Amino acid sequence: MAMHVSGACFSVFSGSRVGNIRAVASEGFATVKTAEDKVKLGGSDLKVTKLGVGAWSWGDTSYWNNFQWDDRKMKAAKAAFDTSLDNGITFFDTAEVYGSRASFGAINSETLLGRFIKERKQRDPEVEVTVATKFAALPWRLGRQSVLAALKDSLFRLGLSSVELYQLHWAGIWGNEGFIDGLGDAVEQGLVKAVGVSNYSEKRLRNAYEKLKKRGIPLASNQVNYSLIYRKPEENGVKAACDELGITLIAYCPIAQGALTGKYTPQNPPTGPRGRIYTAEYLRNLQPLLNRIKELGENYSKTSTQSLYE
């Protein structure tokens, strides 16, 4: 069954060389072939699949889903979850603000992910699911206790006693030192296996790394917008700092919210807020790159098929 879930993708890059994302696409999904397709996040002991599923769009009615969330979209999200697991993609990333009332969502993304995990484990108790979620640095939150309180609320929504990765979603207006302390406390209390940040600049990344290092806790990752058409992490020092410090860069929107899939054309641009970004003119200018991606994909598929018979 062909399935498209907008924006539900991210990639993990570990080390100085980005290289190619080696995956075999089948009706919109990638297949992770072996255990070697897992990477360790930074200096932590946590290993995750190189490809992951981002749950930003799940339950959301403020940016995704044409401002609607209904039964059909619910079934599509559940099918995407199950199909991902069936194909070896076990890393799922969500956040407390995805699909939340604060963002005018229909249902919280964490709640949906927790429900999907519970239902899957009832059928397959041994299934592996690696969960990452994020703390929102809202202006009224202060200190390390706010991180622990938010994490416990996230765990309640997910129906889990701990998560593999907990991240600061963005740098706060104030209180950032306390938030880093809160990440360390979460590790020491056994609520998370690894901690990371998201949307952090080079300077903030280095500060977070040093503060956690003093407690003997590695900063595992920095999750940033990074794709073939958005390469700012290469220009602003973020990727270089990650490489230097041994922090894994997790790229969100690596397919540019669907623009790099070929699904959208100048005659068929995305709807909703994305349509104001990926306009008909933008997609027209993007077409040569899409043609090249398609060509490379076809050549890779031919090579992979041939190697099966050698």
Short mmCIF file of C-alpha atoms in Angstrom, two decimals, residues 135-150 168 172-182 185:
data_model
loop_
_atom_site.label_atom_id
_atom_site.label_comp_id
_atom_site.label_asym_id
_atom_site.label_seq_id
_atom_site.Cartn_x
_atom_site.Cartn_y
_atom_site.Cartn_z
CA PHE A 135 11.16 19.76 26.05
CA ALA A 136 9.67 23.11 24.99
CA ALA A 137 11.60 26.06 26.43
CA LEU A 138 8.48 28.15 26.98
CA PRO A 139 9.01 31.63 28.49
CA TRP A 140 7.28 30.82 31.79
CA ARG A 141 9.40 27.73 32.44
CA LEU A 142 12.36 28.17 34.76
CA GLY A 143 15.02 25.90 36.19
CA ARG A 144 15.95 22.26 36.09
CA GLN A 145 12.73 21.12 37.78
CA SER A 146 10.69 22.37 34.82
CA VAL A 147 12.59 19.94 32.58
CA LEU A 148 11.91 16.99 34.89
CA ALA A 149 8.25 17.95 35.28
CA ALA A 150 7.77 18.25 31.51
CA LEU A 168 15.73 20.61 24.45
CA GLY A 172 14.95 29.54 25.72
CA ILE A 173 14.83 33.30 26.15
CA TRP A 174 16.27 32.67 29.62
CA GLY A 175 16.86 29.71 31.94
CA ASN A 176 19.04 27.71 29.56
CA GLU A 177 21.65 26.83 32.20
CA GLY A 178 18.93 25.31 34.34
CA PHE A 179 17.51 23.40 31.39
CA ILE A 180 20.90 21.77 30.77
CA ASP A 181 21.04 20.84 34.46
CA GLY A 182 17.61 19.27 34.04
CA ASP A 185 19.22 15.14 36.25
#
